[in-house]
């Protein structure tokens, strides 16, 4: 069963060893962005991006993520 990003992040917040699937999910984007950097800097930048992903996951509050209708209401109020 494939889990979505929300489920993976929720699991990673409760059990840090579950961070690996989230990082794996972002791996293609990380690798693609590395083509814009010098070859000798790619490994260091990869590590920095993974650390940044971990920090963001730890700061992210899963409980405050709005549902679709909540988001829709807030969006229409801003207009």
Coordinates of C-alpha atoms in Angstrom, one line a residue:
X1 CA 0.0 0.0 0.0
X2 CA 1.4 3.4 -1.0
X3 CA 1.2 6.0 1.7
X4 CA 0.8 9.7 0.9
X5 CA 3.1 12.4 2.2
X6 CA 0.8 13.3 5.1
X7 CA 0.8 9.8 6.4
X8 CA 4.6 9.4 6.0
X9 CA 5.2 12.7 7.9
X10 CA 2.8 11.7 10.7
X11 CA 4.7 8.4 11.1
X12 CA 8.1 10.1 11.0
X13 CA 7.1 12.6 13.7
X14 CA 6.1 9.8 16.1
X15 CA 9.0 7.4 15.2
X16 CA 12.2 9.1 13.9
X17 CA 13.3 5.9 12.2
X18 CA 10.4 6.4 9.8
X19 CA 12.1 9.5 8.2
X20 CA 13.7 7.4 5.5
X21 CA 10.5 6.9 3.4
X22 CA 10.0 10.7 3.4
X23 CA 13.5 11.4 2.3
X24 CA 13.2 8.7 -0.3
X25 CA 10.1 10.4 -1.6
X26 CA 12.0 13.7 -2.1
X27 CA 15.1 12.0 -3.6
X28 CA 14.2 12.5 -7.3
X29 CA 13.7 16.2 -6.7
X30 CA 17.0 16.5 -4.8
X31 CA 18.9 14.7 -7.5
X32 CA 17.3 16.8 -10.2
X33 CA 18.2 20.1 -8.5
X34 CA 21.8 18.9 -8.0
X35 CA 22.4 19.1 -11.8
X36 CA 22.5 22.9 -11.3
X37 CA 25.5 22.7 -9.0
X38 CA 29.2 21.8 -9.4
X39 CA 30.0 18.1 -9.3
X40 CA 32.3 18.5 -6.3
X41 CA 29.6 20.2 -4.2
X42 CA 26.8 17.7 -4.9
X43 CA 27.4 15.3 -2.1
X44 CA 27.6 18.1 0.5
X45 CA 24.5 19.7 -0.8
X46 CA 22.6 16.4 -0.8
X47 CA 23.4 16.1 2.9
X48 CA 22.4 19.6 3.6
X49 CA 19.0 19.2 1.9
X50 CA 18.3 16.0 3.8
X51 CA 19.1 17.7 7.0
X52 CA 16.8 20.5 6.0
X53 CA 14.0 18.1 5.2
X54 CA 14.4 16.5 8.6
X55 CA 14.2 19.9 10.4
X56 CA 11.1 20.9 8.5
X57 CA 9.4 17.6 9.3
X58 CA 10.2 18.1 13.0
X59 CA 8.8 21.7 13.0
X60 CA 5.7 20.8 10.9
X61 CA 2.5 20.5 13.0
X62 CA 0.4 17.7 11.4
X63 CA -2.6 18.5 13.6
X64 CA -2.9 22.0 12.2
X65 CA -3.1 20.9 8.5
X66 CA -6.5 22.1 7.3
X67 CA -8.9 19.8 5.5
X68 CA -10.2 20.6 2.1
X69 CA -13.3 22.4 3.2
X70 CA -11.4 24.4 5.8
X71 CA -8.9 25.4 3.2
X72 CA -11.6 26.4 0.7
X73 CA -13.4 28.6 3.3
X74 CA -10.1 30.4 4.2
X75 CA -9.3 30.8 0.5
X76 CA -12.7 32.4 -0.3
X77 CA -12.5 34.7 2.7
X78 CA -9.2 36.1 1.5
X79 CA -10.8 37.2 -1.9

